[in-house]
Short mmCIF file of C-alpha atoms in Angstrom, two decimals:
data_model
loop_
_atom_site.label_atom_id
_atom_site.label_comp_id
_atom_site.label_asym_id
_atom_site.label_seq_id
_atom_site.Cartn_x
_atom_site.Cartn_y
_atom_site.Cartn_z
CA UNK A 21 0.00 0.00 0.00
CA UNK A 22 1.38 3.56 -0.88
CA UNK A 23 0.99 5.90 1.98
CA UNK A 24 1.37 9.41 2.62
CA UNK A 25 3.26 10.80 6.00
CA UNK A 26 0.42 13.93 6.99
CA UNK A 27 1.99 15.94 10.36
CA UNK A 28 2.93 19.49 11.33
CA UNK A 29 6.34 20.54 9.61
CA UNK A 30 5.41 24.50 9.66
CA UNK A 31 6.67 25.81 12.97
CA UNK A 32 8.01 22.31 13.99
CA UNK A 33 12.11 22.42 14.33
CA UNK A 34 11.98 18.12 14.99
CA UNK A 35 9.38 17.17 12.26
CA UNK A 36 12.30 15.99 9.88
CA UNK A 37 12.92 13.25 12.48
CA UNK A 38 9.14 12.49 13.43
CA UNK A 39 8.28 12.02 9.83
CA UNK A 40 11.13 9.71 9.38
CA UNK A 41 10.68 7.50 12.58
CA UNK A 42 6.97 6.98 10.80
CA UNK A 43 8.64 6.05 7.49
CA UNK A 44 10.85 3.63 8.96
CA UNK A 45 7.72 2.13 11.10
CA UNK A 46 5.68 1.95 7.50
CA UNK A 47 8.45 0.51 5.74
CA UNK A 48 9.48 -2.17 7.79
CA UNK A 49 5.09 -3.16 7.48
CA UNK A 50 6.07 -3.25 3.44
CA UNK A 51 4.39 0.25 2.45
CA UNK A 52 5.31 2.47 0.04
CA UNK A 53 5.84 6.14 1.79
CA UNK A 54 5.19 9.37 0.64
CA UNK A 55 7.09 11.25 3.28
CA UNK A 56 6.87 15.44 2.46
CA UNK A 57 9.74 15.88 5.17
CA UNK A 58 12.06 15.27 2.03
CA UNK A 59 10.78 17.88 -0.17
CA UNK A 60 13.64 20.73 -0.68
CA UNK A 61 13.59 23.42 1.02
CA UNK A 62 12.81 27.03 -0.69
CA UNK A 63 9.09 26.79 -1.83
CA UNK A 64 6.27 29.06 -0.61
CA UNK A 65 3.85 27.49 1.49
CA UNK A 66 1.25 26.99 -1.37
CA UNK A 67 3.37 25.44 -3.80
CA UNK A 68 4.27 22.74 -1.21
CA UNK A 69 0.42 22.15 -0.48
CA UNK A 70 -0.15 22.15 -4.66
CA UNK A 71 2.49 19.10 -4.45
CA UNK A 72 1.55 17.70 -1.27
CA UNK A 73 -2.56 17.10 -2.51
CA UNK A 74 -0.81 15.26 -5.61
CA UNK A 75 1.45 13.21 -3.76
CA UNK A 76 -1.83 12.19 -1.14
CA UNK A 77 -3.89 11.69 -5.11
CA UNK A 78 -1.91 8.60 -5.59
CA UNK A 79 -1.54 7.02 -2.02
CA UNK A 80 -3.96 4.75 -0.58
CA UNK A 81 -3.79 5.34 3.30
CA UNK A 82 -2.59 8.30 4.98
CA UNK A 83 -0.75 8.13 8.44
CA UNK A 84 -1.53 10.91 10.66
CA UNK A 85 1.18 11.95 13.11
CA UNK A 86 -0.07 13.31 16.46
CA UNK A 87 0.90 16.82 15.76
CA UNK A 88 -1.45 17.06 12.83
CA UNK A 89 -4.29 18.97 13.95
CA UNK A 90 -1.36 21.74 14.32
CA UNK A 91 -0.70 21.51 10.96
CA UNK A 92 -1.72 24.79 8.61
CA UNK A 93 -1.52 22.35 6.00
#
C-alpha cells in the first residue's frame, strides 16, 4: 500500500525526524511512503500544499502523526 506521511512541519524544528521515525515504522510493514519531510527546502507554502494534494492523489492510506491537527496544511 502507498501511503502518505500527513503531520505538522510549519513551525516544527523536529518534524524531519518524526516524519522519518513513521517512514521507517511503515516501511518495515512493506508500504510504500510518501514522506513530504524530504521535499527541498525554498518553496512558498502553497506550492508545497499544490504538491503535497498530488502526492496524497496517488496514495492509498494516509498516516496521521499526532501533531497534525497543528498543521496549517
Amino acid at each position: 500500500m502507498k501511503v502518505y506521511i500527513s503531520g505538522k512541519i510549519t513551525g516544527n524544528e523536529d518534524y524531519r525526524s518524526q516524519f522519518k521515525c513513521r517512514e521507517m515504522i511503515l516501511k518495515l510493514e512493506g508500504h510504500v511512503v510518501i514522506n513530504p519531510a524530504d521535499l527541498p527546502q525554498g518553496l512558498e507554502h502553497h506550492e508545497y500544499m499544490h504538491i503535497c494534494k498530488s502526492m496524497i492523489d496517488v496514495c492509498d492510506a494516509v498516516s496521521f502523526l499526532d501533531n497534525w491537527v497543528d498543521s496549517p496544511g
